Tab-separated table of C-alpha atoms in Angstrom:
chain	number	residue	atom	x	y	z
A	1	MET	CA	0.000	0.000	0.000
A	2	ASP	CA	1.297	3.445	-0.900
A	3	ILE	CA	1.000	6.612	1.139
A	4	SER	CA	-0.646	9.617	-0.480
A	5	LEU	CA	1.255	12.815	0.144
A	6	ILE	CA	-1.430	15.070	-1.314
A	7	PRO	CA	-4.928	13.742	-0.565
A	8	GLN	CA	-6.556	15.688	-3.370
A	9	PHE	CA	-4.391	17.296	-5.972
A	10	GLY	CA	-5.482	20.737	-7.069
A	11	GLY	CA	-4.442	22.827	-4.094
A	12	PHE	CA	-1.952	25.445	-5.216
A	13	VAL	CA	-0.089	25.454	-1.918
A	14	MET	CA	0.399	21.683	-1.846
A	15	THR	CA	1.563	21.678	-5.452
A	16	VAL	CA	4.176	24.311	-4.665
A	17	ILE	CA	5.304	22.363	-1.604
A	18	ALA	CA	5.762	19.184	-3.659
A	19	PHE	CA	7.736	21.122	-6.271
A	20	VAL	CA	9.934	22.806	-3.671
A	21	VAL	CA	10.647	19.506	-1.915
A	22	ALA	CA	11.581	17.777	-5.180
A	23	LEU	CA	13.736	20.664	-6.366
A	24	SER	CA	15.417	21.114	-2.981
A	25	VAL	CA	16.457	17.463	-2.786
A	26	ILE	CA	17.889	17.548	-6.305
A	27	VAL	CA	19.681	20.877	-5.826
A	28	ALA	CA	21.086	19.816	-2.451
A	29	VAL	CA	22.559	16.656	-3.952
A	30	HIS	CA	23.912	18.542	-6.981
A	31	GLU	CA	25.576	21.260	-4.938
A	32	TYR	CA	26.885	18.787	-2.368
A	33	GLY	CA	28.653	17.028	-5.229
A	34	HIS	CA	30.438	20.277	-6.074
A	35	TYR	CA	31.195	20.961	-2.417
A	36	ILE	CA	32.555	17.595	-1.305
A	37	VAL	CA	34.689	16.933	-4.392
A	38	GLY	CA	35.978	20.508	-4.221
A	39	ARG	CA	36.921	19.978	-0.577
A	40	TRP	CA	38.607	16.673	-1.391
A	41	SER	CA	40.488	18.474	-4.178
A	42	GLY	CA	41.738	21.211	-1.856
A	43	ILE	CA	39.319	23.963	-2.955
A	44	LYS	CA	37.796	25.965	-0.113
A	45	ALA	CA	34.032	26.441	-0.106
A	46	GLU	CA	32.996	29.676	1.555
A	47	VAL	CA	29.203	29.311	1.267
A	48	PHE	CA	26.843	26.389	0.684
A	49	SER	CA	23.388	27.843	0.088
A	50	LEU	CA	20.100	26.071	-0.403
A	51	GLY	CA	17.978	28.785	-1.993
A	52	PHE	CA	18.638	32.411	-2.896
A	53	GLY	CA	17.854	35.770	-1.362
A	54	PRO	CA	17.630	36.695	2.338
A	55	VAL	CA	19.235	34.152	4.653
A	56	LEU	CA	16.800	32.423	7.021
A	57	TRP	CA	19.308	30.213	8.843
A	58	SER	CA	23.056	29.704	8.748
A	59	ARG	CA	25.981	28.191	10.602
A	60	HIS	CA	29.731	27.764	10.027
A	61	ASP	CA	31.358	24.335	10.108
A	62	GLN	CA	34.883	23.396	11.193
A	63	HIS	CA	36.184	23.920	7.652
A	64	GLY	CA	35.013	27.540	7.594
A	65	THR	CA	32.111	26.939	5.223
A	66	LYS	CA	28.916	28.862	5.873
A	67	TRP	CA	25.885	26.582	5.448
A	68	GLN	CA	22.669	28.496	4.901
A	69	ILE	CA	19.023	28.241	3.923
A	70	ALA	CA	17.702	31.233	1.991
A	71	ALA	CA	14.182	32.529	1.489
A	72	LEU	CA	13.745	31.681	-2.215
A	73	PRO	CA	13.865	27.851	-2.425
A	74	PHE	CA	14.246	27.598	-6.200
A	75	GLY	CA	17.869	26.549	-6.524
A	76	GLY	CA	21.123	26.792	-4.654
A	77	TYR	CA	24.844	27.273	-5.048
A	78	VAL	CA	28.307	26.724	-3.618
A	79	LYS	CA	30.544	29.794	-3.515
A	80	PHE	CA	34.199	28.847	-3.561
A	81	LEU	CA	37.133	31.013	-2.598
A	82	GLY	CA	37.690	33.536	-5.386
A	83	ASP	CA	34.145	33.363	-6.782
A	84	SER	CA	32.224	36.610	-7.226
A	85	ASN	CA	28.806	34.983	-7.635
A	86	ALA	CA	26.890	31.701	-7.768
A	87	ALA	CA	28.033	31.095	-11.360
A	88	SER	CA	31.702	30.924	-10.227
A	89	ALA	CA	32.733	34.087	-12.055
A	90	LYS	CA	36.135	35.311	-10.925
A	91	ASP	CA	36.331	37.942	-8.200
A	92	GLU	CA	39.425	39.689	-9.499
A	93	ASP	CA	39.943	41.828	-6.385
A	94	VAL	CA	40.059	38.708	-4.221
A	95	VAL	CA	41.954	36.399	-6.595
A	96	TYR	CA	44.763	38.823	-7.408
A	97	GLY	CA	45.246	39.552	-3.701
A	98	LEU	CA	45.858	35.902	-2.765
A	99	SER	CA	49.254	34.390	-2.169
A	100	ASP	CA	50.297	31.394	-4.263
A	101	GLU	CA	49.423	29.046	-1.404
A	102	GLU	CA	46.041	30.682	-0.851
A	103	ALA	CA	45.311	30.725	-4.585
A	104	ARG	CA	45.767	26.941	-4.684
A	105	HIS	CA	42.664	26.685	-2.493
A	106	SER	CA	40.568	28.954	-4.745
A	107	MET	CA	38.403	27.799	-7.637
A	108	HIS	CA	40.478	29.839	-10.072
A	109	GLY	CA	43.949	28.970	-8.796
A	110	ALA	CA	43.522	25.229	-8.267
A	111	PRO	CA	44.990	22.710	-10.742
A	112	LEU	CA	42.962	21.967	-13.835
A	113	TRP	CA	42.129	18.444	-12.681
A	114	ALA	CA	40.732	19.737	-9.372
A	115	ARG	CA	38.522	22.340	-11.043
A	116	SER	CA	37.269	19.848	-13.638
A	117	ALA	CA	36.448	17.209	-11.026
A	118	THR	CA	34.672	19.754	-8.827
A	119	VAL	CA	32.499	21.060	-11.665
A	120	ALA	CA	31.674	17.605	-13.068
A	121	ALA	CA	30.730	16.294	-9.621
A	122	GLY	CA	27.389	18.154	-9.530
A	123	PRO	CA	25.780	16.384	-12.505
A	124	ILE	CA	27.469	13.101	-11.577
A	125	PHE	CA	25.922	13.229	-8.108
A	126	ASN	CA	22.525	13.820	-9.739
A	127	PHE	CA	22.997	10.663	-11.792
A	128	ILE	CA	24.144	8.750	-8.705
A	129	LEU	CA	21.015	9.879	-6.834
A	130	SER	CA	18.834	8.603	-9.697
A	131	ILE	CA	20.632	5.260	-9.854
A	132	LEU	CA	20.366	4.738	-6.095
A	133	VAL	CA	16.653	5.639	-6.029
A	134	PHE	CA	15.820	3.348	-8.958
A	135	ALA	CA	17.892	0.576	-7.375
A	136	GLY	CA	16.145	1.136	-4.051
A	137	VAL	CA	12.749	0.735	-5.713
A	138	VAL	CA	13.869	-2.576	-7.232
A	139	LEU	CA	15.151	-3.783	-3.856
A	140	TRP	CA	11.928	-2.707	-2.143
A	141	GLN	CA	9.507	-4.105	-4.727
A	142	GLY	CA	11.602	-7.116	-5.689
A	143	GLN	CA	11.838	-8.611	-9.164
A	144	VAL	CA	9.191	-10.686	-10.883
A	145	SER	CA	9.645	-14.389	-10.229
A	146	GLU	CA	10.501	-16.666	-13.103
A	147	PRO	CA	8.466	-18.393	-14.387
A	148	LEU	CA	5.584	-15.902	-14.211
A	149	THR	CA	3.636	-16.737	-11.054
A	150	VAL	CA	0.276	-15.416	-9.847
A	151	GLY	CA	0.839	-13.310	-6.734
A	152	SER	CA	-2.483	-11.634	-5.951
A	153	PHE	CA	-5.553	-10.644	-7.954
A	154	HIS	CA	-6.695	-7.075	-8.498
A	155	ASP	CA	-10.254	-6.123	-7.590
A	156	MET	CA	-12.426	-6.390	-10.676
A	157	PRO	CA	-16.139	-5.804	-11.368
A	158	GLY	CA	-18.700	-8.558	-11.792
A	159	GLU	CA	-18.259	-12.311	-11.693
A	160	MET	CA	-15.301	-13.519	-13.689
A	161	GLN	CA	-14.815	-17.098	-14.803
A	162	GLN	CA	-11.662	-17.448	-12.744
A	163	GLU	CA	-10.041	-20.823	-12.152
A	164	LEU	CA	-6.570	-19.435	-11.521
A	165	ARG	CA	-5.197	-19.457	-7.992
A	166	GLU	CA	-2.462	-17.582	-6.229
A	167	GLY	CA	0.820	-19.442	-6.639
A	168	ASP	CA	-0.018	-20.839	-10.089
A	169	GLU	CA	2.925	-20.726	-12.520
A	170	VAL	CA	1.625	-19.531	-15.903
A	171	ILE	CA	3.130	-21.436	-18.841
A	172	ALA	CA	0.906	-20.269	-21.708
A	173	ILE	CA	-2.231	-18.169	-22.261
A	174	GLY	CA	-4.535	-18.836	-25.207
A	175	GLY	CA	-1.915	-21.151	-26.674
A	176	VAL	CA	0.812	-18.475	-26.577
A	177	GLN	CA	3.913	-19.393	-24.582
A	178	VAL	CA	4.790	-16.962	-21.780
A	179	PRO	CA	8.370	-15.652	-22.218
A	180	ALA	CA	10.720	-14.567	-19.459
A	181	PHE	CA	9.342	-11.443	-17.806
A	182	GLU	CA	12.784	-9.792	-17.772
A	183	ASP	CA	12.793	-9.883	-21.596
A	184	ARG	CA	10.617	-6.790	-21.909
A	185	ALA	CA	10.446	-6.796	-25.712
A	186	ALA	CA	9.432	-10.460	-25.850
A	187	PHE	CA	6.849	-9.942	-23.103
A	188	ARG	CA	5.295	-7.028	-25.015
A	189	ASP	CA	5.133	-9.212	-28.135
A	190	PHE	CA	3.491	-11.931	-26.048
A	191	GLY	CA	0.795	-9.497	-24.927
A	192	ASP	CA	0.065	-8.561	-28.529
A	193	ALA	CA	-0.102	-12.237	-29.562
A	194	VAL	CA	-2.637	-13.372	-26.937
A	195	PRO	CA	-6.095	-13.769	-28.579
A	196	VAL	CA	-8.481	-10.954	-27.578
A	197	GLU	CA	-11.253	-13.120	-26.150
A	198	PRO	CA	-13.223	-12.735	-22.897
A	199	VAL	CA	-12.279	-16.243	-21.677
A	200	LEU	CA	-9.057	-18.101	-22.485
A	201	ASP	CA	-7.258	-21.334	-21.673
A	202	TYR	CA	-4.375	-20.979	-19.213
A	203	ASP	CA	-1.701	-23.667	-19.166
A	204	ILE	CA	-0.319	-23.630	-15.645
A	205	ARG	CA	1.822	-25.544	-13.175
A	206	ARG	CA	0.166	-26.004	-9.797
A	207	GLU	CA	1.942	-27.892	-7.022
A	208	ALA	CA	4.371	-29.469	-9.539
A	209	ARG	CA	1.480	-30.652	-11.724
A	210	GLU	CA	0.713	-29.173	-15.140
A	211	MET	CA	-2.933	-28.525	-15.993
A	212	ARG	CA	-5.212	-26.319	-18.064
A	213	VAL	CA	-7.722	-23.929	-16.494
A	214	ARG	CA	-10.000	-21.177	-17.757
A	215	GLY	CA	-9.558	-17.504	-17.014
A	216	PRO	CA	-10.391	-14.015	-18.312
A	217	TYR	CA	-8.372	-12.041	-20.831
A	218	PRO	CA	-5.115	-11.215	-18.969
A	219	TYR	CA	-4.964	-7.494	-19.814
A	220	PRO	CA	-8.218	-5.859	-18.644
A	221	PRO	CA	-9.029	-2.165	-19.297
A	222	MET	CA	-7.760	-1.256	-15.825
A	223	VAL	CA	-5.855	1.888	-14.864
A	224	ARG	CA	-2.526	0.605	-13.520
A	225	GLN	CA	-0.623	3.861	-14.127
A	226	LEU	CA	-1.934	7.397	-14.559
A	227	SER	CA	0.065	10.094	-16.336
A	228	PRO	CA	0.083	13.637	-14.907
A	229	GLN	CA	-1.161	16.369	-17.247
A	230	SER	CA	-3.278	13.859	-19.183
A	231	SER	CA	-6.975	13.959	-19.961
A	232	ALA	CA	-7.656	10.956	-17.683
A	233	TYR	CA	-5.854	12.630	-14.779
A	234	ASP	CA	-7.541	15.965	-15.339
A	235	ILE	CA	-11.057	14.501	-15.109
A	236	GLY	CA	-10.314	12.649	-11.867
A	237	MET	CA	-9.707	9.032	-12.871
A	238	LYS	CA	-7.670	6.980	-10.395
A	239	VAL	CA	-5.328	4.014	-10.358
A	240	GLY	CA	-7.470	0.886	-9.962
A	241	ASP	CA	-10.384	2.162	-12.051
A	242	VAL	CA	-11.767	-0.426	-14.501
A	243	ILE	CA	-13.350	0.823	-17.726
A	244	THR	CA	-16.316	-1.368	-18.581
A	245	GLU	CA	-17.871	0.549	-21.511
A	246	VAL	CA	-16.819	3.079	-24.134
A	247	ASP	CA	-19.687	5.078	-25.652
A	248	GLY	CA	-22.129	2.463	-24.369
A	249	GLU	CA	-20.288	-0.550	-25.846
A	250	PRO	CA	-18.921	-3.096	-23.333
A	251	ILE	CA	-15.202	-3.848	-23.417
A	252	PHE	CA	-13.107	-6.432	-21.564
A	253	ALA	CA	-9.595	-5.823	-22.937
A	254	PHE	CA	-7.187	-2.920	-22.702
A	255	GLU	CA	-6.531	-3.380	-26.419
A	256	GLN	CA	-10.193	-2.577	-27.133
A	257	LEU	CA	-9.843	0.667	-25.183
A	258	ARG	CA	-6.670	1.545	-27.095
A	259	GLU	CA	-8.407	0.944	-30.425
A	260	ARG	CA	-11.327	3.191	-29.476
A	261	VAL	CA	-9.006	5.987	-28.317
A	262	GLU	CA	-6.729	5.843	-31.349
A	263	GLY	CA	-9.553	5.264	-33.827
A	264	GLY	CA	-11.566	8.200	-32.533
A	265	GLU	CA	-8.849	10.706	-33.555
A	266	GLY	CA	-9.583	13.047	-30.692
A	267	LYS	CA	-13.363	12.616	-30.483
A	268	PRO	CA	-14.781	12.845	-26.918
A	269	LEU	CA	-15.370	9.446	-25.319
A	270	LEU	CA	-17.971	8.504	-22.718
A	271	LEU	CA	-16.452	5.983	-20.305
A	272	SER	CA	-18.326	3.819	-17.825
A	273	VAL	CA	-15.933	3.141	-14.962
A	274	TRP	CA	-16.075	0.685	-12.064
A	275	ARG	CA	-14.430	1.970	-8.876
A	276	ASP	CA	-14.622	0.076	-5.585
A	277	GLY	CA	-18.021	-1.403	-6.377
A	278	GLU	CA	-19.495	1.864	-7.703
A	279	MET	CA	-20.197	2.718	-11.354
A	280	LEU	CA	-19.129	6.172	-12.559
A	281	GLU	CA	-19.213	7.966	-15.893
A	282	PHE	CA	-16.513	10.194	-17.354
A	283	THR	CA	-16.297	12.121	-20.592
A	284	LEU	CA	-12.798	12.812	-21.766
A	285	VAL	CA	-11.063	14.033	-24.902
A	286	PRO	CA	-7.931	12.176	-26.063
A	287	ARG	CA	-4.853	14.314	-26.703
A	288	ARG	CA	-2.162	14.113	-29.330
A	289	VAL	CA	1.066	12.842	-27.775
A	290	ASP	CA	4.548	12.432	-29.266
A	291	GLU	CA	5.882	9.064	-28.082
A	292	PRO	CA	9.469	7.763	-28.460
A	293	GLN	CA	9.858	4.530	-30.407
A	294	GLU	CA	12.291	1.718	-29.616
A	295	GLU	CA	13.708	1.830	-33.121
A	296	GLY	CA	14.308	5.563	-32.773
A	297	GLY	CA	12.270	8.644	-33.580
A	298	TYR	CA	8.813	9.610	-32.395
A	299	LYS	CA	5.254	8.722	-33.295
A	300	THR	CA	2.289	11.033	-32.757
A	301	SER	CA	-0.681	9.164	-31.293
A	302	TRP	CA	-3.953	9.838	-29.503
A	303	ARG	CA	-3.736	9.078	-25.787
A	304	ILE	CA	-5.802	9.553	-22.623
A	305	GLY	CA	-2.904	9.045	-20.186
A	306	ILE	CA	-3.422	5.612	-18.661
A	307	ALA	CA	-1.410	2.400	-18.828
A	308	GLY	CA	-2.679	-1.096	-18.164
A	309	GLY	CA	-1.189	-4.363	-16.999
A	310	LEU	CA	-1.961	-7.919	-16.004
A	311	MET	CA	-5.162	-8.742	-14.137
A	312	PHE	CA	-3.012	-10.138	-11.320
A	313	GLU	CA	0.073	-8.907	-9.505
A	314	PRO	CA	2.992	-11.207	-10.370
A	315	ALA	CA	4.768	-12.863	-7.470
A	316	THR	CA	8.160	-11.344	-6.742
A	317	GLU	CA	11.434	-12.451	-5.224
A	318	MET	CA	14.214	-10.485	-3.595
A	319	ALA	CA	16.588	-8.826	-6.063
A	320	GLY	CA	20.327	-8.807	-5.504
A	321	VAL	CA	22.098	-5.509	-4.853
A	322	GLY	CA	24.104	-5.859	-8.063
A	323	THR	CA	20.965	-6.530	-10.107
A	324	ALA	CA	19.188	-3.558	-8.524
A	325	LEU	CA	22.091	-1.192	-9.195
A	326	TRP	CA	22.318	-2.366	-12.786
A	327	GLU	CA	18.588	-1.731	-13.225
A	328	GLY	CA	19.173	1.751	-11.800
A	329	VAL	CA	21.926	2.399	-14.339
A	330	ILE	CA	19.753	1.152	-17.206
A	331	GLN	CA	16.796	3.301	-16.131
A	332	THR	CA	18.990	6.399	-15.818
A	333	GLU	CA	20.498	5.715	-19.238
A	334	ARG	CA	17.020	5.420	-20.765
A	335	ILE	CA	16.024	8.809	-19.362
A	336	ILE	CA	19.199	10.429	-20.724
A	337	GLU	CA	18.711	8.899	-24.163
A	338	GLY	CA	15.035	9.851	-24.235
A	339	SER	CA	15.766	13.430	-23.156
A	340	ILE	CA	18.446	13.935	-25.778
A	341	SER	CA	16.284	12.367	-28.477
A	342	GLY	CA	13.283	14.477	-27.496
A	343	LEU	CA	15.291	17.701	-27.517
A	344	TRP	CA	16.801	16.889	-30.900
A	345	HIS	CA	13.408	16.126	-32.413
A	346	MET	CA	11.998	19.381	-31.021
A	347	VAL	CA	14.895	21.370	-32.466
A	348	THR	CA	14.469	19.739	-35.878
A	349	GLY	CA	10.704	20.243	-35.807
A	350	ALA	CA	9.914	16.507	-35.878
A	351	ILE	CA	7.774	16.860	-32.743
A	352	SER	CA	6.003	19.777	-31.101
A	353	SER	CA	8.039	22.131	-28.916
A	354	CYS	CA	5.139	21.924	-26.451
A	355	ASN	CA	6.804	18.750	-25.175
A	356	MET	CA	9.149	21.015	-23.193
A	357	SER	CA	7.747	21.952	-19.794
A	358	GLY	CA	8.699	24.957	-17.706
A	359	PRO	CA	8.534	25.527	-13.951
A	360	ILE	CA	4.731	25.567	-13.865
A	361	GLY	CA	4.482	22.281	-15.731
A	362	ILE	CA	7.146	20.653	-13.553
A	363	ALA	CA	5.387	21.895	-10.420
A	364	GLN	CA	2.097	20.433	-11.648
A	365	VAL	CA	3.726	17.072	-12.323
A	366	SER	CA	5.396	17.193	-8.888
A	367	GLY	CA	2.035	17.660	-7.210
A	368	ALA	CA	0.406	15.006	-9.365
A	369	MET	CA	3.060	12.418	-8.574
A	370	ALA	CA	2.916	13.240	-4.869
A	371	SER	CA	-0.870	12.778	-4.941
A	372	GLN	CA	-0.359	9.245	-6.294
A	373	GLY	CA	1.811	8.215	-3.362
A	374	ALA	CA	5.281	8.386	-1.883
A	375	ALA	CA	6.723	5.795	-4.261
A	376	SER	CA	5.543	7.727	-7.339
A	377	PHE	CA	6.873	10.998	-5.937
A	378	ILE	CA	10.290	9.534	-5.083
A	379	TRP	CA	10.473	7.965	-8.552
A	380	PHE	CA	9.700	11.370	-10.067
A	381	ILE	CA	12.514	12.968	-8.045
A	382	ALA	CA	14.913	10.410	-9.516
A	383	VAL	CA	13.697	11.139	-13.064
A	384	LEU	CA	13.977	14.900	-12.528
A	385	SER	CA	17.445	14.479	-10.978
A	386	THR	CA	18.651	12.785	-14.161
A	387	ALA	CA	17.167	15.581	-16.271
A	388	VAL	CA	18.824	18.279	-14.118
A	389	GLY	CA	22.171	16.507	-14.282
A	390	LEU	CA	21.930	16.212	-18.061
A	391	LEU	CA	20.865	19.849	-18.493
A	392	ASN	CA	23.848	21.032	-16.475
A	393	LEU	CA	26.213	19.143	-18.777
A	394	PHE	CA	25.081	21.093	-21.850
A	395	PRO	CA	28.043	23.142	-23.186
A	396	VAL	CA	26.461	26.485	-22.337
A	397	PRO	CA	28.417	29.106	-20.348
A	398	VAL	CA	27.099	29.525	-16.760
A	399	LEU	CA	26.211	25.796	-16.742
A	400	ASP	CA	28.636	23.132	-15.550
A	401	GLY	CA	29.053	21.902	-19.115
A	402	GLY	CA	30.158	25.372	-20.203
A	403	HIS	CA	32.864	25.446	-17.505
A	404	LEU	CA	34.059	22.014	-18.610
A	405	VAL	CA	34.370	23.329	-22.167
A	406	PHE	CA	36.515	26.198	-20.865
A	407	TYR	CA	38.694	23.696	-19.021
A	408	ALA	CA	39.005	21.553	-22.147
A	409	TYR	CA	40.180	24.645	-24.046
A	410	GLU	CA	42.702	25.352	-21.303
A	411	ALA	CA	43.990	21.781	-21.454
A	412	VAL	CA	44.538	22.031	-25.230
A	413	ALA	CA	45.756	25.636	-25.471
A	414	GLY	CA	47.800	25.590	-22.299
A	415	ARG	CA	46.091	28.697	-20.963
A	416	PRO	CA	42.525	29.618	-19.933
A	417	PRO	CA	40.325	31.921	-22.032
A	418	SER	CA	40.871	35.594	-21.288
A	419	ASP	CA	38.784	37.227	-18.584
A	420	ARG	CA	37.184	39.451	-21.204
A	421	ALA	CA	36.196	36.466	-23.354
A	422	LEU	CA	34.844	34.646	-20.309
A	423	ARG	CA	32.680	37.595	-19.314
A	424	ALA	CA	31.273	37.873	-22.828
A	425	LEU	CA	30.587	34.136	-23.080
A	426	MET	CA	28.966	34.055	-19.644
A	427	THR	CA	26.661	36.899	-20.686
A	428	ILE	CA	25.702	35.004	-23.836
A	429	GLY	CA	25.125	31.825	-21.833
A	430	LEU	CA	22.967	33.595	-19.277
A	431	THR	CA	20.918	35.117	-22.101
A	432	LEU	CA	20.405	31.684	-23.654
A	433	ILE	CA	19.324	30.142	-20.359
A	434	LEU	CA	16.901	32.976	-19.589
A	435	SER	CA	15.476	32.747	-23.110
A	436	LEU	CA	14.981	28.999	-22.699
A	437	MET	CA	13.226	29.574	-19.376
A	438	VAL	CA	10.895	32.150	-20.928
A	439	PHE	CA	10.159	29.782	-23.814
A	440	ALA	CA	9.407	26.878	-21.452
A	441	LEU	CA	7.210	29.106	-19.295
A	442	SER	CA	5.271	30.197	-22.379
A	443	ASN	CA	4.686	26.494	-23.138
A	444	ASP	CA	3.220	26.068	-19.662
A	445	LEU	CA	0.859	28.978	-20.219
A	446	PHE	CA	-0.183	28.591	-23.848
A	447	CYS	CA	0.320	25.009	-25.039
A	448	PRO	CA	-2.824	22.839	-25.024
């Protein structure tokens, strides 16, 4: 059972709180990466700030670093010795007044390797946070047992012809062999190959004896996942809802729902929904969505924002730490690849630029994920941490990636860019970032 952090999403205050919590965790980890690697590298941190503006609380540690919480909780920074601002611009009055020994402990007088490691540590710590969270989820939830075994049944409406029992090992459904669950591509193909019939034969192994029983179609039109900022979410559908009719026609398979949504090309749909023994009706309008494809590229489809699954919860077994960490790495890699692909396709015009969300959109998703439970919210923090880490690696001045480009130039040329060139490039970078923020904010306000 999950714990809802926001009982009823829609409250502005609770949405802001969810956003601030998510952002604060990610920023704290990012900036701590800069701080701790800088300290290990011999670079003195003067200020570690969570937030900007007036200081609400502060203290100095034994290393002379001032730790503070500021009034505007929408970011943070580490100010190293010799920095003039949060973007690590050089404070010439301070730097040129340092002795050689003191300069070694400044951000601008430290060896190239120390500066590079300190700057790269922020995004790397974001990726590490994501990997650890994803791995933790795997360790907590476990991995699906092989062969596929019935764990527990989901609540469903009406009387189903159900001869399956908990603990049954499922060998085949409707004559289609069940592949290994860990082979995601093969399991998706299996789902497509199962005959769409209300009652099917299940070949199972029960107490070491193979037999054939009857059971319902394995993929009912049940809401197993609900996407924030989707039409289904906006009208108040919930995880666990079972759609029994579309425009008055009964359905029993998720595939039937998908066909009606995609075939309607955006036409409003009247859904009859079973929820905890009560029948409800919802009218929703599918939305055009750009979805990444496994073979590369994007496909524009009509979607209502729900995902289905098996009619039963598969039995699980404890995952090893190594397996969990590897799953965390794979999940983080998928997010990075998807983000880069999405950005490229937006730049080339292959998909709509409305796919880029700004602070309002991110705040709305934060609140929506928190309303679905602690696990969903923590998962979202991990996804957002990967995105923040990737964004900071872009080769734009004022971002970490821009500083790494400067250091790469210094390594090749044997000298850093001139102070004048750095100031000009930082101004250009800041302009680009502000322009991107304005563009993303306009998406939040004006995109459908």
